[in-house]
mmCIF file of C-alpha atoms and ligand atoms in Angstrom:
data_model
loop_
_atom_site.group_PDB
_atom_site.id
_atom_site.type_symbol
_atom_site.label_atom_id
_atom_site.label_comp_id
_atom_site.label_asym_id
_atom_site.label_seq_id
_atom_site.Cartn_x
_atom_site.Cartn_y
_atom_site.Cartn_z
ATOM 1 C CA UNK A 156 -5.379 11.471 -15.639
ATOM 2 C CA UNK A 157 -7.066 10.477 -12.760
ATOM 3 C CA UNK A 158 -7.862 7.556 -13.085
ATOM 4 C CA UNK A 159 -3.895 6.885 -14.717
ATOM 5 C CA UNK A 160 -3.134 8.592 -11.652
ATOM 6 C CA UNK A 161 -4.775 7.333 -8.648
ATOM 7 C CA UNK A 162 -3.150 2.922 -10.397
ATOM 8 C CA UNK A 163 0.509 4.689 -10.051
ATOM 9 C CA UNK A 164 -0.683 5.427 -6.616
ATOM 10 C CA UNK A 165 -2.250 2.734 -5.707
ATOM 11 C CA UNK A 166 1.102 0.717 -7.183
ATOM 12 C CA UNK A 167 3.718 2.613 -5.774
ATOM 13 C CA UNK A 168 6.326 0.338 -4.824
ATOM 14 C CA UNK A 169 5.448 -0.844 -8.124
ATOM 15 C CA UNK A 170 6.249 2.423 -10.399
ATOM 16 C CA UNK A 171 9.140 3.013 -8.527
ATOM 17 C CA UNK A 172 10.333 0.290 -9.236
ATOM 18 C CA UNK A 173 9.985 1.177 -13.369
ATOM 19 C CA UNK A 174 11.329 4.496 -13.155
ATOM 20 C CA UNK A 175 15.050 3.064 -10.971
ATOM 21 C CA UNK A 176 15.700 0.838 -14.539
ATOM 22 C CA UNK A 177 14.783 2.835 -16.486
ATOM 23 C CA UNK A 178 16.437 5.820 -14.979
ATOM 24 C CA UNK A 179 19.353 3.474 -14.324
ATOM 25 C CA UNK A 180 19.142 2.277 -18.181
ATOM 26 C CA UNK A 181 19.488 5.936 -19.294
ATOM 27 C CA UNK A 182 23.006 6.494 -16.918
ATOM 28 C CA UNK A 183 24.224 3.130 -16.900
ATOM 29 C CA UNK A 184 22.939 0.492 -19.146
ATOM 30 C CA UNK A 185 25.692 -2.236 -17.684
ATOM 31 C CA UNK A 186 24.710 -1.454 -14.957
ATOM 32 C CA UNK A 187 20.001 -2.055 -15.241
ATOM 33 C CA UNK A 188 21.306 -5.167 -17.523
ATOM 34 C CA UNK A 189 23.064 -6.762 -14.007
ATOM 35 C CA UNK A 190 19.621 -5.532 -12.143
ATOM 36 C CA UNK A 191 17.285 -6.607 -14.675
ATOM 37 C CA UNK A 192 18.948 -10.257 -14.172
ATOM 38 C CA UNK A 193 19.491 -10.217 -10.442
ATOM 39 C CA UNK A 194 15.496 -9.004 -10.135
ATOM 40 C CA UNK A 195 14.624 -12.244 -12.758
ATOM 41 C CA UNK A 196 16.494 -14.836 -10.812
ATOM 42 C CA UNK A 197 14.636 -13.685 -7.406
ATOM 43 C CA UNK A 198 11.870 -14.054 -9.809
ATOM 44 C CA UNK A 199 11.945 -17.216 -11.398
ATOM 45 C CA UNK A 200 13.299 -18.314 -7.563
ATOM 46 C CA UNK A 201 9.870 -17.404 -6.408
ATOM 47 C CA UNK A 202 7.491 -18.651 -9.477
ATOM 48 C CA UNK A 203 9.140 -22.187 -8.460
ATOM 49 C CA UNK A 204 8.802 -21.922 -4.700
ATOM 50 C CA UNK A 205 5.135 -19.323 -3.718
ATOM 51 C CA UNK A 206 2.778 -22.392 -5.725
ATOM 52 C CA UNK A 207 3.923 -24.874 -3.070
ATOM 53 C CA UNK A 208 3.555 -22.010 -0.567
ATOM 54 C CA UNK A 209 0.306 -21.212 -1.561
ATOM 55 C CA UNK A 210 -1.701 -24.286 -1.710
ATOM 56 C CA UNK A 211 0.021 -25.216 1.881
ATOM 57 C CA UNK A 212 -2.446 -22.709 3.078
ATOM 58 C CA UNK A 213 -4.220 -22.848 1.431
ATOM 59 C CA UNK A 214 -4.599 -26.485 2.972
ATOM 60 C CA UNK A 215 -4.061 -24.921 6.324
ATOM 61 C CA UNK A 216 -6.837 -22.945 5.729
ATOM 62 C CA UNK A 217 -8.972 -25.221 5.191
ATOM 63 C CA UNK A 218 -7.796 -28.151 7.230
ATOM 64 C CA UNK A 219 -6.691 -26.392 10.765
ATOM 65 C CA UNK A 220 -9.782 -25.434 12.858
ATOM 66 C CA UNK A 221 -9.710 -21.636 13.963
ATOM 67 C CA UNK A 222 -9.946 -23.148 17.408
ATOM 68 C CA UNK A 223 -6.956 -25.220 16.947
ATOM 69 C CA UNK A 224 -5.177 -21.861 15.924
ATOM 70 C CA UNK A 225 -6.758 -20.143 18.644
ATOM 71 C CA UNK A 226 -6.064 -22.184 21.042
ATOM 72 C CA UNK A 227 -2.082 -22.977 19.968
ATOM 73 C CA UNK A 228 -1.205 -19.578 18.540
ATOM 74 C CA UNK A 229 -3.991 -17.068 19.920
ATOM 75 C CA UNK A 230 -4.318 -14.846 22.390
ATOM 76 C CA UNK A 231 -4.182 -16.455 25.212
ATOM 77 C CA UNK A 232 -1.772 -19.205 24.158
ATOM 78 C CA UNK A 233 0.464 -17.482 25.925
ATOM 79 C CA UNK A 234 3.840 -18.929 27.085
ATOM 80 C CA UNK A 235 2.974 -22.443 25.258
ATOM 81 C CA UNK A 236 2.107 -20.041 22.050
ATOM 82 C CA UNK A 237 5.109 -18.609 22.157
ATOM 83 C CA UNK A 238 7.329 -21.156 22.298
ATOM 84 C CA UNK A 239 5.035 -23.741 19.537
ATOM 85 C CA UNK A 240 5.881 -20.029 17.257
ATOM 86 C CA UNK A 241 9.155 -20.087 17.904
ATOM 87 C CA UNK A 242 9.226 -23.709 16.870
ATOM 88 C CA UNK A 243 7.753 -23.495 14.498
ATOM 89 C CA UNK A 244 9.865 -20.649 12.768
ATOM 90 C CA UNK A 245 12.790 -22.993 13.363
ATOM 91 C CA UNK A 246 12.165 -26.178 11.586
ATOM 92 C CA UNK A 247 10.928 -24.187 8.988
ATOM 93 C CA UNK A 248 12.245 -24.371 5.114
ATOM 94 C CA UNK A 249 13.098 -21.730 2.289
ATOM 95 C CA UNK A 250 13.064 -18.281 2.246
ATOM 96 C CA UNK A 251 11.735 -16.057 4.339
ATOM 97 C CA UNK A 252 8.997 -14.208 1.941
ATOM 98 C CA UNK A 253 7.297 -17.564 2.084
ATOM 99 C CA UNK A 254 5.800 -17.283 5.315
ATOM 100 C CA UNK A 255 4.263 -13.881 4.660
ATOM 101 C CA UNK A 256 1.472 -16.021 3.419
ATOM 102 C CA UNK A 257 1.308 -18.964 6.259
ATOM 103 C CA UNK A 258 2.062 -16.412 8.926
ATOM 104 C CA UNK A 259 -1.441 -13.852 6.926
ATOM 105 C CA UNK A 260 -3.448 -17.244 7.172
ATOM 106 C CA UNK A 261 -2.251 -17.708 10.668
ATOM 107 C CA UNK A 262 -3.035 -14.468 11.509
ATOM 108 C CA UNK A 263 -6.377 -14.761 10.408
ATOM 109 C CA UNK A 264 -7.979 -17.937 11.684
ATOM 110 C CA UNK A 265 -6.731 -16.434 15.248
ATOM 111 C CA UNK A 266 -3.563 -16.417 15.880
ATOM 112 C CA UNK A 267 -1.793 -13.580 17.960
ATOM 113 C CA UNK A 268 0.463 -10.998 16.844
ATOM 114 C CA UNK A 269 3.143 -11.528 19.018
ATOM 115 C CA UNK A 270 3.323 -15.041 17.784
ATOM 116 C CA UNK A 271 3.429 -14.432 14.309
ATOM 117 C CA UNK A 272 6.463 -11.797 15.296
ATOM 118 C CA UNK A 273 8.324 -14.840 16.659
ATOM 119 C CA UNK A 274 7.487 -17.552 13.781
ATOM 120 C CA UNK A 275 8.926 -14.411 11.296
ATOM 121 C CA UNK A 276 11.489 -13.783 13.150
ATOM 122 C CA UNK A 277 12.908 -16.924 13.549
ATOM 123 C CA UNK A 278 12.392 -18.435 10.009
ATOM 124 C CA UNK A 279 14.646 -15.563 9.085
ATOM 125 C CA UNK A 280 17.867 -15.530 11.442
ATOM 126 C CA UNK A 281 17.123 -18.648 13.113
ATOM 127 C CA UNK A 282 16.229 -21.820 12.092
ATOM 128 C CA UNK A 283 17.495 -24.531 12.153
ATOM 129 C CA UNK A 284 19.148 -25.273 8.546
ATOM 130 C CA UNK A 285 20.496 -22.349 8.947
ATOM 131 C CA UNK A 286 22.539 -22.677 12.402
ATOM 132 C CA UNK A 287 23.735 -25.506 11.447
ATOM 133 C CA UNK A 288 25.432 -23.809 9.023
ATOM 134 C CA UNK A 289 26.847 -20.890 10.383
ATOM 135 C CA UNK A 290 28.159 -22.889 13.552
ATOM 136 C CA UNK A 291 30.518 -24.561 10.149
ATOM 137 C CA UNK A 292 31.285 -22.197 8.572
ATOM 138 C CA UNK A 293 31.615 -19.412 11.675
ATOM 139 C CA UNK A 294 32.250 -21.876 14.310
ATOM 140 C CA UNK A 295 29.203 -22.942 17.487
ATOM 141 C CA UNK A 296 30.992 -20.773 19.491
ATOM 142 C CA UNK A 297 29.909 -17.680 17.245
ATOM 143 C CA UNK A 298 26.641 -19.996 16.522
ATOM 144 C CA UNK A 299 25.239 -20.164 20.218
ATOM 145 C CA UNK A 300 25.790 -16.828 21.504
ATOM 146 C CA UNK A 301 23.959 -15.431 18.064
ATOM 147 C CA UNK A 302 21.400 -18.016 18.922
ATOM 148 C CA UNK A 303 20.668 -16.682 22.588
ATOM 149 C CA UNK A 304 21.654 -12.883 21.551
ATOM 150 C CA UNK A 305 19.151 -13.418 18.924
ATOM 151 C CA UNK A 306 16.598 -14.910 20.498
ATOM 152 C CA UNK A 307 15.651 -12.686 23.626
ATOM 153 C CA UNK A 308 16.194 -9.987 21.064
ATOM 154 C CA UNK A 309 12.975 -11.891 19.526
ATOM 155 C CA UNK A 310 10.597 -12.623 22.328
ATOM 156 C CA UNK A 311 11.233 -8.631 23.355
ATOM 157 C CA UNK A 312 10.731 -7.199 19.405
ATOM 158 C CA UNK A 313 7.634 -9.094 19.905
ATOM 159 C CA UNK A 314 6.167 -7.682 22.756
ATOM 160 C CA UNK A 315 6.406 -4.372 21.554
ATOM 161 C CA UNK A 316 4.698 -5.116 18.217
ATOM 162 C CA UNK A 317 1.929 -6.626 20.164
ATOM 163 C CA UNK A 318 2.205 -3.383 21.482
ATOM 164 C CA UNK A 319 2.666 -1.114 18.631
ATOM 165 C CA UNK A 320 0.402 -2.924 15.753
ATOM 166 C CA UNK A 321 -2.922 -3.962 15.790
ATOM 167 C CA UNK A 322 -4.876 -6.665 14.362
ATOM 168 C CA UNK A 323 -7.214 -4.525 12.937
ATOM 169 C CA UNK A 324 -3.829 -2.682 11.419
ATOM 170 C CA UNK A 325 -3.542 -6.024 9.354
ATOM 171 C CA UNK A 326 -5.630 -6.241 5.632
ATOM 172 C CA UNK A 327 -7.103 -9.245 5.973
ATOM 173 C CA UNK A 328 -9.784 -8.559 3.003
ATOM 174 C CA UNK A 329 -7.849 -10.865 0.623
ATOM 175 C CA UNK A 330 -7.479 -13.818 1.897
ATOM 176 C CA UNK A 331 -10.620 -16.686 1.793
ATOM 177 C CA UNK A 332 -12.695 -16.198 4.199
ATOM 178 C CA UNK A 333 -16.754 -17.234 4.541
ATOM 179 C CA UNK A 334 -18.758 -15.007 2.250
ATOM 180 C CA UNK A 335 -21.116 -14.097 5.353
ATOM 181 C CA UNK A 336 -18.266 -12.477 7.452
ATOM 182 C CA UNK A 337 -17.059 -10.697 4.615
ATOM 183 C CA UNK A 338 -18.943 -7.375 4.048
ATOM 184 C CA UNK A 339 -18.622 -4.278 0.444
ATOM 185 C CA UNK A 340 -17.162 -1.960 1.704
ATOM 186 C CA UNK A 341 -15.689 1.455 -0.182
ATOM 187 C CA UNK A 342 -11.717 2.870 -0.103
ATOM 188 C CA UNK A 343 -12.637 6.196 0.732
ATOM 189 C CA UNK A 344 -9.739 7.150 -0.028
ATOM 190 C CA UNK A 345 -9.518 6.076 -3.007
ATOM 191 C CA UNK A 346 -12.645 7.352 -3.937
ATOM 192 C CA UNK A 347 -12.900 10.010 -6.353
ATOM 193 C CA UNK A 348 -16.069 10.386 -6.052
ATOM 194 C CA UNK A 349 -16.595 9.877 -10.566
ATOM 195 C CA UNK A 350 -19.849 8.347 -9.310
ATOM 196 C CA UNK A 351 -19.951 5.592 -11.587
ATOM 197 C CA UNK A 352 -21.016 3.440 -8.443
ATOM 198 C CA UNK A 353 -24.161 5.268 -8.533
ATOM 199 C CA UNK A 354 -24.907 4.338 -11.645
ATOM 200 C CA UNK A 355 -24.505 1.532 -12.417
ATOM 201 C CA UNK A 356 -26.360 0.482 -8.630
ATOM 202 C CA UNK A 357 -28.244 2.997 -6.894
ATOM 203 C CA UNK A 358 -29.974 0.293 -4.901
ATOM 204 C CA UNK A 359 -26.618 -0.463 -3.537
ATOM 205 C CA UNK A 360 -24.135 3.030 -3.683
ATOM 206 C CA UNK A 361 -25.188 6.897 -2.971
ATOM 207 C CA UNK A 362 -22.551 9.666 -3.299
ATOM 208 C CA UNK A 363 -22.611 12.471 -0.396
ATOM 209 C CA UNK A 364 -20.115 14.891 0.059
ATOM 210 C CA UNK A 365 -18.034 13.605 -3.191
ATOM 211 C CA UNK A 366 -17.674 10.239 -2.145
ATOM 212 C CA UNK A 367 -19.833 7.145 -2.153
ATOM 213 C CA UNK A 368 -21.595 5.267 0.648
ATOM 214 C CA UNK A 369 -22.903 2.065 0.774
ATOM 215 C CA UNK A 370 -26.707 2.808 1.505
ATOM 216 C CA UNK A 371 -26.846 -0.638 3.078
ATOM 217 C CA UNK A 372 -25.208 -3.358 4.818
ATOM 218 C CA UNK A 373 -24.831 -6.101 1.757
ATOM 219 C CA UNK A 374 -22.155 -9.232 2.410
ATOM 220 C CA UNK A 375 -20.751 -10.870 -0.459
ATOM 221 C CA UNK A 376 -22.256 -13.786 -0.244
ATOM 222 C CA UNK A 377 -25.846 -11.196 -1.309
ATOM 223 C CA UNK A 378 -22.770 -10.220 -4.254
ATOM 224 C CA UNK A 379 -26.003 -9.321 -7.394
ATOM 225 C CA UNK A 380 -24.509 -8.629 -10.868
ATOM 226 C CA UNK A 381 -24.581 -4.646 -10.491
ATOM 227 C CA UNK A 382 -22.517 -5.045 -7.160
ATOM 228 C CA UNK A 383 -19.723 -6.812 -8.936
ATOM 229 C CA UNK A 384 -19.917 -4.779 -12.596
ATOM 230 C CA UNK A 385 -19.647 -1.930 -10.176
ATOM 231 C CA UNK A 386 -16.197 -3.508 -8.269
ATOM 232 C CA UNK A 387 -14.376 -4.373 -11.287
ATOM 233 C CA UNK A 388 -15.836 -0.489 -12.899
ATOM 234 C CA UNK A 389 -14.578 1.323 -10.530
ATOM 235 C CA UNK A 390 -11.586 3.787 -11.574
ATOM 236 C CA UNK A 391 -9.541 4.028 -7.725
ATOM 237 C CA UNK A 392 -10.573 0.451 -7.318
ATOM 238 C CA UNK A 393 -12.398 1.840 -4.192
ATOM 239 C CA UNK A 394 -14.763 -0.126 -3.482
ATOM 240 C CA UNK A 395 -14.162 -5.000 -2.329
ATOM 241 C CA UNK A 396 -15.018 -6.453 0.553
ATOM 242 C CA UNK A 397 -13.463 -6.361 3.604
ATOM 243 C CA UNK A 398 -14.430 -8.400 6.884
HETATM 244 S S1 SF4 B 2 -16.256 3.731 -5.633
HETATM 245 FE FE1 SF4 B 2 -17.591 5.079 -6.576
HETATM 246 S S2 SF4 B 2 -17.543 7.354 -6.932
HETATM 247 FE FE2 SF4 B 2 -16.061 6.151 -5.855
HETATM 248 S S3 SF4 B 2 -14.458 6.141 -7.271
HETATM 249 FE FE3 SF4 B 2 -15.142 3.602 -7.365
HETATM 250 S S4 SF4 B 2 -16.858 3.922 -8.768
HETATM 251 FE FE4 SF4 B 2 -16.057 6.239 -8.406
#
């Protein structure tokens, strides 16, 4: 029962969506079918776009050195870094959700939070193909004024976000990284204190105050079969690796 509760807690958004569909299906079946069709349309679109984006992200991850990204988009890249992020976002193509894996990889490789905000925001609201269409339908004057005001807002937002959000606040451990940089970690909030991990690998885990703890620091490179099993069997999915 506990495990089901934790699973639901760990997938709150998905649980909420499924519950909404069930309620909608009971109260307004025709709306539920319409919503389901819309969702399927977007899922289909994502399945076409995301593989390309993930391949592109992996290529940048593998081929572009960390130092180059730090220099171009890092904390010390200054005004040039902001302009570069702005241009990357402006000349991008594809829906905004395609930008998230790219931006997360850039963050991990040294881009600053403010430059990521600039890139994401320009990608979302002022990329070139969008501006061309905007000018066609709403007129060049409308497009130009909106562009100027949006650009000013983007730089203000980037500054405020970089003050409020630090890189440590962003979870990075699901991104490919050097195995020696990833350390075994227990998310105490998720741990339900069942003690299973200590039984599977007593040389790695110990119970303290009803929570599992790691006895000595272990990197992903040093992972053994027992640790793999403990990660796999942990009912709360509380064991993993963190940079
Ligand atoms: S980390 Fe260990 S003690 Fe905590 S829930 Fe997972 S298996 Fe149980």
